[in-house]
Amino acid sequence: MNRVLRSAVFATLLAPALALVAAQASEPANVKELQKARHDHYHELGDSFKVIRDQIKTDKPDLAAIKSAAKVVNDASVNQEKWFPAGSGPEAGKTQAKAEIWSKPAEFKTAIKNFADAAPKLQTAANSGDVAAIKTAFADTGKTCKGCHETFRAEEH
C-alpha cells in the first residue's frame, strides 16, 4: 500500500511538471505563428494605407477603394495591443517589434490609443466621400503610425 501511495503522490507531483515541459516545447511554434500573424496584419494595414495614399493623389480617386481600405485600417486599430503578448518580441526571434514595446508599456499603450482614436475618423471621412476630409484624416492617422514606428518598430531587414 505504501508503494501505491508513493507512486500516486509521485505521479501527482510529476503531472504539472510534464505539462509545463510540454507547454514550453510547443511555445516556440505558437510564438512564431503569432509573430507571423502580426507581421501579416501590418502588411495588410500598410497595403491599405498605400491604396488610400495613391487614390488621394489622383484627380478622380476611387472612393470605393478608399472606403474599403479605410475599413481595414479601422479594423486594425481595434485590440491592437493583443498582437503583442509578452514573449513575442525580439527575444523570441526575428521581428520588427522592438523590446521597448514591453519595457515602456505605458508609452506603447498611448501610441496604440492615438492610432485607435484616429482610425475611425479616417473611416468616417472615407464613408462621407469628401476627399478633402479624407486627406486630412489620412494625414492625421499616418502621423500616429509614424509616431509609433519611431519608437517601437525596427527597420525590416
CSV table of N, CA and C in Angstrom, one decimal:
chain,number,residue,atom,x,y,z
A,1,MET,N,0.8,-1.2,0.0
A,1,MET,CA,0.0,0.0,0.0
A,1,MET,C,0.9,1.3,0.0
A,2,ASN,N,1.9,1.3,0.8
A,2,ASN,CA,2.8,2.4,0.8
A,2,ASN,C,3.4,2.7,-0.6
A,3,ARG,N,3.7,1.6,-1.3
A,3,ARG,CA,4.3,1.8,-2.7
A,3,ARG,C,3.2,2.4,-3.6
A,4,VAL,N,2.0,2.0,-3.5
A,4,VAL,CA,0.9,2.5,-4.4
A,4,VAL,C,0.7,4.0,-4.0
A,5,LEU,N,0.7,4.3,-2.7
A,5,LEU,CA,0.5,5.7,-2.3
A,5,LEU,C,1.7,6.6,-2.8
A,6,ARG,N,2.9,6.1,-2.6
A,6,ARG,CA,4.1,6.8,-3.1
A,6,ARG,C,4.0,7.1,-4.6
A,7,SER,N,3.6,6.1,-5.3
A,7,SER,CA,3.5,6.2,-6.8
A,7,SER,C,2.4,7.2,-7.2
A,8,ALA,N,1.4,7.2,-6.4
A,8,ALA,CA,0.3,8.2,-6.7
A,8,ALA,C,0.7,9.6,-6.4
A,9,VAL,N,1.4,9.8,-5.3
A,9,VAL,CA,1.9,11.1,-4.9
A,9,VAL,C,3.0,11.6,-6.0
A,10,PHE,N,3.8,10.7,-6.3
A,10,PHE,CA,4.9,11.0,-7.3
A,10,PHE,C,4.2,11.4,-8.7
A,11,ALA,N,3.2,10.6,-9.1
A,11,ALA,CA,2.5,10.9,-10.4
A,11,ALA,C,1.8,12.3,-10.3
A,12,THR,N,1.2,12.6,-9.1
A,12,THR,CA,0.5,13.8,-8.9
A,12,THR,C,1.5,15.0,-9.0
A,13,LEU,N,2.6,14.8,-8.4
A,13,LEU,CA,3.6,15.9,-8.4
A,13,LEU,C,4.3,16.0,-9.8
A,14,LEU,N,4.4,15.0,-10.5
A,14,LEU,CA,5.1,15.0,-11.8
A,14,LEU,C,4.2,15.5,-12.9
A,15,ALA,N,2.9,15.4,-12.8
A,15,ALA,CA,2.0,15.8,-13.9
A,15,ALA,C,2.1,17.3,-14.2
A,16,PRO,N,2.1,18.2,-13.2
A,16,PRO,CA,2.3,19.6,-13.6
A,16,PRO,C,3.6,19.9,-14.3
A,17,ALA,N,4.7,19.2,-13.8
A,17,ALA,CA,6.0,19.5,-14.4
A,17,ALA,C,6.0,19.0,-15.9
A,18,LEU,N,5.4,17.9,-16.1
A,18,LEU,CA,5.3,17.4,-17.5
A,18,LEU,C,4.4,18.3,-18.4
A,19,ALA,N,3.4,18.8,-17.8
A,19,ALA,CA,2.5,19.8,-18.5
A,19,ALA,C,3.3,21.0,-18.9
A,20,LEU,N,4.1,21.5,-18.0
A,20,LEU,CA,4.9,22.7,-18.2
A,20,LEU,C,6.0,22.4,-19.3
A,21,VAL,N,6.6,21.3,-19.2
A,21,VAL,CA,7.6,20.9,-20.3
A,21,VAL,C,6.9,20.9,-21.6
A,22,ALA,N,5.7,20.2,-21.7
A,22,ALA,CA,5.0,20.1,-22.9
A,22,ALA,C,4.6,21.5,-23.5
A,23,ALA,N,4.2,22.4,-22.6
A,23,ALA,CA,3.8,23.7,-23.0
A,23,ALA,C,5.0,24.5,-23.5
A,24,GLN,N,6.1,24.4,-22.8
A,24,GLN,CA,7.3,25.1,-23.3
A,24,GLN,C,7.8,24.5,-24.6
A,25,ALA,N,7.6,23.3,-24.8
A,25,ALA,CA,8.1,22.7,-26.1
A,25,ALA,C,7.2,23.2,-27.3
A,26,SER,N,5.9,23.4,-27.0
A,26,SER,CA,5.0,23.9,-28.1
A,26,SER,C,5.0,25.4,-28.2
A,27,GLU,N,5.6,26.1,-27.2
A,27,GLU,CA,5.5,27.6,-27.2
A,27,GLU,C,6.2,28.2,-28.4
A,28,PRO,N,7.5,27.8,-28.8
A,28,PRO,CA,8.1,28.5,-29.9
A,28,PRO,C,7.3,28.5,-31.2
A,29,ALA,N,6.6,27.4,-31.5
A,29,ALA,CA,5.8,27.4,-32.7
A,29,ALA,C,4.7,28.4,-32.6
A,30,ASN,N,4.0,28.4,-31.4
A,30,ASN,CA,2.9,29.4,-31.2
A,30,ASN,C,3.4,30.8,-31.3
A,31,VAL,N,4.6,31.1,-30.7
A,31,VAL,CA,5.1,32.5,-30.7
A,31,VAL,C,5.4,32.8,-32.2
A,32,LYS,N,6.1,31.9,-32.9
A,32,LYS,CA,6.4,32.1,-34.3
A,32,LYS,C,5.1,32.4,-35.1
A,33,GLU,N,4.1,31.6,-34.9
A,33,GLU,CA,2.8,31.8,-35.6
A,33,GLU,C,2.3,33.2,-35.2
A,34,LEU,N,2.3,33.6,-34.0
A,34,LEU,CA,1.8,34.9,-33.6
A,34,LEU,C,2.6,36.0,-34.2
A,35,GLN,N,3.9,35.9,-34.2
A,35,GLN,CA,4.8,36.9,-34.9
A,35,GLN,C,4.4,37.0,-36.4
A,36,LYS,N,4.2,35.8,-37.0
A,36,LYS,CA,3.9,35.9,-38.5
A,36,LYS,C,2.5,36.5,-38.7
A,37,ALA,N,1.6,36.2,-37.8
A,37,ALA,CA,0.2,36.8,-38.0
A,37,ALA,C,0.3,38.3,-37.8
A,38,ARG,N,1.1,38.7,-36.8
A,38,ARG,CA,1.2,40.1,-36.5
A,38,ARG,C,1.9,40.8,-37.7
A,39,HIS,N,2.9,40.2,-38.3
A,39,HIS,CA,3.6,40.7,-39.4
A,39,HIS,C,2.6,40.8,-40.6
A,40,ASP,N,1.8,39.8,-40.8
A,40,ASP,CA,0.8,39.8,-41.9
A,40,ASP,C,-0.2,40.9,-41.7
A,41,HIS,N,-0.7,41.1,-40.5
A,41,HIS,CA,-1.7,42.1,-40.2
A,41,HIS,C,-1.1,43.5,-40.6
A,42,TYR,N,0.2,43.7,-40.2
A,42,TYR,CA,0.8,45.0,-40.5
A,42,TYR,C,1.0,45.2,-42.0
A,43,HIS,N,1.3,44.1,-42.7
A,43,HIS,CA,1.4,44.2,-44.2
A,43,HIS,C,0.1,44.6,-44.8
A,44,GLU,N,-1.0,44.0,-44.3
A,44,GLU,CA,-2.3,44.3,-44.8
A,44,GLU,C,-2.6,45.8,-44.5
A,45,LEU,N,-2.3,46.2,-43.3
A,45,LEU,CA,-2.5,47.6,-42.9
A,45,LEU,C,-1.7,48.5,-43.8
A,46,GLY,N,-0.5,48.2,-44.0
A,46,GLY,CA,0.4,49.0,-44.9
A,46,GLY,C,-0.1,49.1,-46.3
A,47,ASP,N,-0.6,48.0,-46.8
A,47,ASP,CA,-1.2,47.9,-48.2
A,47,ASP,C,-2.4,48.8,-48.3
A,48,SER,N,-3.2,48.8,-47.2
A,48,SER,CA,-4.4,49.7,-47.2
A,48,SER,C,-4.0,51.1,-47.2
A,49,PHE,N,-3.0,51.5,-46.4
A,49,PHE,CA,-2.5,52.9,-46.4
A,49,PHE,C,-2.1,53.3,-47.8
A,50,LYS,N,-1.4,52.4,-48.5
A,50,LYS,CA,-0.9,52.7,-49.8
A,50,LYS,C,-2.1,52.9,-50.8
A,51,VAL,N,-3.1,52.2,-50.7
A,51,VAL,CA,-4.3,52.3,-51.5
A,51,VAL,C,-4.8,53.8,-51.3
A,52,ILE,N,-5.0,54.1,-50.1
A,52,ILE,CA,-5.6,55.5,-49.8
A,52,ILE,C,-4.6,56.5,-50.3
A,53,ARG,N,-3.4,56.4,-50.0
A,53,ARG,CA,-2.4,57.4,-50.4
A,53,ARG,C,-2.4,57.6,-51.9
A,54,ASP,N,-2.4,56.5,-52.6
A,54,ASP,CA,-2.3,56.5,-54.1
A,54,ASP,C,-3.6,57.1,-54.6
A,55,GLN,N,-4.7,56.8,-54.0
A,55,GLN,CA,-6.0,57.3,-54.5
A,55,GLN,C,-6.2,58.8,-54.3
A,56,ILE,N,-5.8,59.3,-53.1
A,56,ILE,CA,-6.0,60.7,-52.9
A,56,ILE,C,-5.0,61.6,-53.7
A,57,LYS,N,-4.1,61.0,-54.3
A,57,LYS,CA,-3.2,61.7,-55.2
A,57,LYS,C,-3.7,61.9,-56.6
A,58,THR,N,-4.7,61.1,-57.0
A,58,THR,CA,-5.3,61.2,-58.3
A,58,THR,C,-6.3,62.2,-58.5
A,59,ASP,N,-6.6,62.6,-59.7
A,59,ASP,CA,-7.7,63.6,-60.0
A,59,ASP,C,-9.1,63.0,-59.7
A,60,LYS,N,-9.2,61.7,-59.9
A,60,LYS,CA,-10.5,61.1,-59.7
A,60,LYS,C,-10.3,59.9,-58.8
A,61,PRO,N,-10.2,60.1,-57.5
A,61,PRO,CA,-10.0,59.0,-56.6
A,61,PRO,C,-11.1,57.9,-56.6
A,62,ASP,N,-10.8,56.7,-56.5
A,62,ASP,CA,-11.7,55.6,-56.4
A,62,ASP,C,-12.2,55.5,-54.9
A,63,LEU,N,-13.4,56.1,-54.7
A,63,LEU,CA,-13.9,56.2,-53.3
A,63,LEU,C,-14.3,54.9,-52.7
A,64,ALA,N,-14.7,53.9,-53.6
A,64,ALA,CA,-15.0,52.6,-53.1
A,64,ALA,C,-13.7,51.9,-52.6
A,65,ALA,N,-12.6,52.1,-53.3
A,65,ALA,CA,-11.3,51.5,-52.8
A,65,ALA,C,-10.8,52.2,-51.5
A,66,ILE,N,-11.0,53.5,-51.5
A,66,ILE,CA,-10.6,54.2,-50.2
A,66,ILE,C,-11.5,53.8,-49.1
A,67,LYS,N,-12.8,53.6,-49.3
A,67,LYS,CA,-13.7,53.2,-48.2
A,67,LYS,C,-13.3,51.8,-47.7
A,68,SER,N,-13.0,50.9,-48.6
A,68,SER,CA,-12.6,49.5,-48.3
A,68,SER,C,-11.3,49.5,-47.5
A,69,ALA,N,-10.3,50.3,-48.0
A,69,ALA,CA,-9.0,50.4,-47.3
A,69,ALA,C,-9.2,51.0,-45.9
A,70,ALA,N,-10.0,52.0,-45.8
A,70,ALA,CA,-10.2,52.7,-44.5
A,70,ALA,C,-10.8,51.8,-43.5
A,71,LYS,N,-11.7,50.9,-44.0
A,71,LYS,CA,-12.3,49.9,-43.1
A,71,LYS,C,-11.2,48.9,-42.5
A,72,VAL,N,-10.2,48.5,-43.4
A,72,VAL,CA,-9.1,47.7,-43.0
A,72,VAL,C,-8.3,48.4,-41.9
A,73,VAL,N,-8.0,49.7,-42.1
A,73,VAL,CA,-7.3,50.5,-41.2
A,73,VAL,C,-8.0,50.6,-39.9
A,74,ASN,N,-9.3,50.9,-39.9
A,74,ASN,CA,-10.1,51.0,-38.7
A,74,ASN,C,-10.1,49.6,-38.0
A,75,ASP,N,-10.4,48.6,-38.7
A,75,ASP,CA,-10.4,47.2,-38.1
A,75,ASP,C,-9.1,46.9,-37.4
A,76,ALA,N,-8.0,47.3,-38.0
A,76,ALA,CA,-6.7,47.0,-37.4
A,76,ALA,C,-6.4,47.8,-36.1
A,77,SER,N,-7.1,48.9,-36.0
A,77,SER,CA,-6.9,49.8,-34.8
A,77,SER,C,-7.6,49.2,-33.5
A,78,VAL,N,-8.4,48.2,-33.7
A,78,VAL,CA,-9.1,47.6,-32.6
A,78,VAL,C,-8.3,46.5,-32.0
A,79,ASN,N,-8.2,46.5,-30.7
A,79,ASN,CA,-7.5,45.4,-30.0
A,79,ASN,C,-6.0,45.2,-30.4
A,80,GLN,N,-5.4,46.2,-30.9
A,80,GLN,CA,-4.0,46.0,-31.5
A,80,GLN,C,-3.0,45.6,-30.4
A,81,GLU,N,-3.3,45.9,-29.1
A,81,GLU,CA,-2.4,45.6,-28.0
A,81,GLU,C,-2.3,44.1,-27.9
A,82,LYS,N,-3.4,43.3,-28.3
A,82,LYS,CA,-3.3,41.9,-28.2
A,82,LYS,C,-2.4,41.2,-29.2
A,83,TRP,N,-1.9,42.0,-30.1
A,83,TRP,CA,-0.9,41.5,-31.1
A,83,TRP,C,0.5,41.4,-30.5
A,84,PHE,N,0.6,41.9,-29.3
A,84,PHE,CA,2.0,42.0,-28.7
A,84,PHE,C,2.0,41.4,-27.3
A,85,PRO,N,1.7,40.1,-27.1
A,85,PRO,CA,1.8,39.5,-25.8
A,85,PRO,C,3.2,39.3,-25.3
A,86,ALA,N,3.4,39.3,-24.1
A,86,ALA,CA,4.8,39.1,-23.5
A,86,ALA,C,5.4,37.8,-24.1
A,87,GLY,N,6.7,37.9,-24.4
A,87,GLY,CA,7.4,36.8,-25.0
A,87,GLY,C,7.4,36.7,-26.5
A,88,SER,N,6.7,37.7,-27.2
A,88,SER,CA,6.7,37.7,-28.6
A,88,SER,C,7.5,38.8,-29.3
A,89,GLY,N,8.5,39.3,-28.5
A,89,GLY,CA,9.4,40.3,-29.0
A,89,GLY,C,10.7,39.7,-29.6
A,90,PRO,N,11.7,40.6,-29.6
A,90,PRO,CA,13.0,40.1,-30.2
A,90,PRO,C,13.6,38.9,-29.6
A,91,GLU,N,13.3,38.7,-28.3
A,91,GLU,CA,13.8,37.5,-27.6
A,91,GLU,C,13.3,36.2,-28.2
A,92,ALA,N,12.2,36.3,-28.9
A,92,ALA,CA,11.6,35.1,-29.5
A,92,ALA,C,12.0,34.8,-30.9
A,93,GLY,N,12.7,35.7,-31.5
A,93,GLY,CA,13.2,35.5,-32.9
A,93,GLY,C,13.0,36.8,-33.7
A,94,LYS,N,13.2,36.7,-35.0
A,94,LYS,CA,13.2,37.8,-35.9
A,94,LYS,C,11.8,38.5,-35.8
A,95,THR,N,11.8,39.8,-35.5
A,95,THR,CA,10.6,40.6,-35.5
A,95,THR,C,11.0,42.1,-35.6
A,96,GLN,N,10.1,42.9,-36.2
A,96,GLN,CA,10.3,44.3,-36.2
A,96,GLN,C,9.8,45.0,-34.9
A,97,ALA,N,9.2,44.2,-34.1
A,97,ALA,CA,8.7,44.8,-32.8
A,97,ALA,C,9.9,44.9,-31.9
A,98,LYS,N,10.2,46.2,-31.5
A,98,LYS,CA,11.3,46.5,-30.6
A,98,LYS,C,11.0,46.1,-29.1
A,99,ALA,N,12.0,45.8,-28.4
A,99,ALA,CA,11.8,45.5,-26.9
A,99,ALA,C,11.1,46.6,-26.2
A,100,GLU,N,11.2,47.8,-26.7
A,100,GLU,CA,10.6,49.0,-26.0
A,100,GLU,C,9.1,48.8,-25.8
A,101,ILE,N,8.5,48.0,-26.7
A,101,ILE,CA,7.0,47.7,-26.5
A,101,ILE,C,6.7,47.2,-25.2
A,102,TRP,N,7.6,46.3,-24.7
A,102,TRP,CA,7.4,45.7,-23.4
A,102,TRP,C,8.1,46.4,-22.2
A,103,SER,N,9.2,47.1,-22.6
A,103,SER,CA,9.9,47.9,-21.5
A,103,SER,C,9.3,49.2,-21.2
A,104,LYS,N,8.5,49.7,-22.2
A,104,LYS,CA,7.8,51.0,-22.0
A,104,LYS,C,6.3,50.8,-22.3
A,105,PRO,N,5.6,50.0,-21.5
A,105,PRO,CA,4.2,49.7,-21.8
A,105,PRO,C,3.3,50.9,-21.8
A,106,ALA,N,3.4,51.8,-21.0
A,106,ALA,CA,2.5,53.0,-20.9
A,106,ALA,C,2.7,53.8,-22.2
A,107,GLU,N,3.9,54.0,-22.6
A,107,GLU,CA,4.1,54.7,-23.9
A,107,GLU,C,3.6,54.0,-25.1
A,108,PHE,N,3.7,52.7,-25.1
A,108,PHE,CA,3.2,51.9,-26.2
A,108,PHE,C,1.7,51.9,-26.2
A,109,LYS,N,1.1,51.8,-25.0
A,109,LYS,CA,-0.4,51.9,-24.9
A,109,LYS,C,-0.9,53.3,-25.4
A,110,THR,N,-0.2,54.3,-25.1
A,110,THR,CA,-0.6,55.7,-25.6
A,110,THR,C,-0.5,55.7,-27.2
A,111,ALA,N,0.6,55.1,-27.7
A,111,ALA,CA,0.8,55.1,-29.2
A,111,ALA,C,-0.4,54.3,-29.8
A,112,ILE,N,-0.7,53.2,-29.2
A,112,ILE,CA,-1.8,52.4,-29.8
A,112,ILE,C,-3.2,53.2,-29.7
A,113,LYS,N,-3.4,53.9,-28.6
A,113,LYS,CA,-4.6,54.7,-28.4
A,113,LYS,C,-4.7,55.8,-29.4
A,114,ASN,N,-3.6,56.4,-29.7
A,114,ASN,CA,-3.6,57.5,-30.7
A,114,ASN,C,-4.0,57.0,-32.0
A,115,PHE,N,-3.5,55.8,-32.4
A,115,PHE,CA,-4.0,55.2,-33.7
A,115,PHE,C,-5.4,54.8,-33.6
A,116,ALA,N,-5.9,54.2,-32.5
A,116,ALA,CA,-7.2,53.8,-32.3
A,116,ALA,C,-8.2,55.0,-32.3
A,117,ASP,N,-7.7,56.2,-31.9
A,117,ASP,CA,-8.6,57.4,-31.9
A,117,ASP,C,-8.7,58.0,-33.3
A,118,ALA,N,-7.6,57.9,-34.1
A,118,ALA,CA,-7.5,58.5,-35.4
A,118,ALA,C,-8.2,57.6,-36.5
A,119,ALA,N,-8.0,56.3,-36.4
A,119,ALA,CA,-8.5,55.4,-37.5
A,119,ALA,C,-10.0,55.5,-37.8
A,120,PRO,N,-10.9,55.6,-36.7
A,120,PRO,CA,-12.3,55.7,-37.0
A,120,PRO,C,-12.7,57.0,-37.7
A,121,LYS,N,-11.9,58.1,-37.5
A,121,LYS,CA,-12.1,59.3,-38.2
A,121,LYS,C,-11.8,59.2,-39.7
A,122,LEU,N,-10.7,58.4,-40.0
A,122,LEU,CA,-10.4,58.1,-41.4
A,122,LEU,C,-11.5,57.4,-42.0
A,123,GLN,N,-12.1,56.4,-41.3
A,123,GLN,CA,-13.2,55.6,-41.9
A,123,GLN,C,-14.4,56.5,-42.1
A,124,THR,N,-14.7,57.4,-41.2
A,124,THR,CA,-15.8,58.3,-41.3
A,124,THR,C,-15.7,59.2,-42.5
A,125,ALA,N,-14.5,59.7,-42.6
A,125,ALA,CA,-14.2,60.6,-43.8
A,125,ALA,C,-14.3,59.8,-45.1
A,126,ALA,N,-13.8,58.6,-45.1
A,126,ALA,CA,-13.9,57.8,-46.3
A,126,ALA,C,-15.4,57.5,-46.7
A,127,ASN,N,-16.2,57.2,-45.7
A,127,ASN,CA,-17.6,56.9,-45.9
A,127,ASN,C,-18.3,58.1,-46.4
A,128,SER,N,-17.8,59.3,-46.0
A,128,SER,CA,-18.5,60.6,-46.4
A,128,SER,C,-18.3,60.9,-47.9
A,129,GLY,N,-17.1,60.4,-48.4
A,129,GLY,CA,-16.8,60.7,-49.8
A,129,GLY,C,-16.2,62.0,-50.0
A,130,ASP,N,-16.0,62.8,-48.9
A,130,ASP,CA,-15.4,64.1,-49.0
A,130,ASP,C,-13.8,63.9,-49.1
A,131,VAL,N,-13.3,64.2,-50.3
A,131,VAL,CA,-11.8,63.9,-50.5
A,131,VAL,C,-11.0,64.8,-49.6
A,132,ALA,N,-11.3,66.0,-49.4
A,132,ALA,CA,-10.6,66.9,-48.5
A,132,ALA,C,-10.5,66.4,-47.1
A,133,ALA,N,-11.7,65.9,-46.6
A,133,ALA,CA,-11.7,65.3,-45.3
A,133,ALA,C,-10.9,64.0,-45.2
A,134,ILE,N,-10.9,63.2,-46.3
A,134,ILE,CA,-10.1,62.0,-46.3
A,134,ILE,C,-8.7,62.3,-46.2
A,135,LYS,N,-8.2,63.3,-47.0
A,135,LYS,CA,-6.8,63.7,-47.0
A,135,LYS,C,-6.4,64.2,-45.6
A,136,THR,N,-7.2,64.9,-44.9
A,136,THR,CA,-6.9,65.4,-43.5
A,136,THR,C,-6.8,64.2,-42.6
A,137,ALA,N,-7.8,63.4,-42.6
A,137,ALA,CA,-7.9,62.2,-41.7
A,137,ALA,C,-6.8,61.2,-42.0
A,138,PHE,N,-6.4,61.1,-43.3
A,138,PHE,CA,-5.3,60.2,-43.7
A,138,PHE,C,-4.0,60.7,-43.1
A,139,ALA,N,-3.8,62.0,-43.2
A,139,ALA,CA,-2.5,62.6,-42.7
A,139,ALA,C,-2.5,62.5,-41.2
A,140,ASP,N,-3.6,62.7,-40.5
A,140,ASP,CA,-3.6,62.6,-39.0
A,140,ASP,C,-3.4,61.1,-38.6
A,141,THR,N,-4.0,60.2,-39.3
A,141,THR,CA,-3.8,58.8,-39.0
A,141,THR,C,-2.4,58.3,-39.2
A,142,GLY,N,-1.8,58.8,-40.3
A,142,GLY,CA,-0.4,58.5,-40.7
A,142,GLY,C,0.5,59.0,-39.7
A,143,LYS,N,0.3,60.1,-39.1
A,143,LYS,CA,1.1,60.7,-38.0
A,143,LYS,C,1.2,59.7,-36.8
A,144,THR,N,0.0,59.1,-36.5
A,144,THR,CA,0.0,58.2,-35.4
A,144,THR,C,0.9,57.0,-35.7
A,145,CYS,N,0.8,56.5,-36.9
A,145,CYS,CA,1.7,55.4,-37.3
A,145,CYS,C,3.1,55.7,-37.2
A,146,LYS,N,3.5,56.9,-37.7
A,146,LYS,CA,4.9,57.3,-37.7
A,146,LYS,C,5.4,57.4,-36.3
A,147,GLY,N,4.5,58.0,-35.4
A,147,GLY,CA,4.9,58.2,-34.0
A,147,GLY,C,5.2,56.8,-33.3
A,148,CYS,N,4.5,55.8,-33.6
A,148,CYS,CA,4.7,54.5,-33.1
A,148,CYS,C,5.9,53.9,-33.7
A,149,HIS,N,6.1,54.0,-35.0
A,149,HIS,CA,7.2,53.4,-35.7
A,149,HIS,C,8.5,53.9,-35.2
A,150,GLU,N,8.6,55.2,-34.9
A,150,GLU,CA,9.9,55.8,-34.5
A,150,GLU,C,10.4,55.2,-33.2
A,151,THR,N,9.5,54.8,-32.3
A,151,THR,CA,10.0,54.3,-31.0
A,151,THR,C,9.9,52.7,-30.9
A,152,PHE,N,8.9,52.1,-31.6
A,152,PHE,CA,8.6,50.7,-31.3
A,152,PHE,C,8.8,49.8,-32.4
A,153,ARG,N,9.2,50.3,-33.6
A,153,ARG,CA,9.4,49.4,-34.7
A,153,ARG,C,10.8,49.5,-35.3
A,154,ALA,N,11.4,48.3,-35.5
A,154,ALA,CA,12.7,48.2,-36.1
A,154,ALA,C,12.6,48.2,-37.6
A,155,GLU,N,13.6,48.6,-38.3
A,155,GLU,CA,13.6,48.5,-39.8
A,155,GLU,C,13.6,47.1,-40.2
A,156,GLU,N,12.9,46.8,-41.3
A,156,GLU,CA,12.8,45.4,-41.8
A,156,GLU,C,14.2,45.1,-42.5
A,157,HIS,N,14.7,44.0,-42.3
A,157,HIS,CA,16.0,43.5,-42.9
A,157,HIS,C,15.7,42.6,-44.1
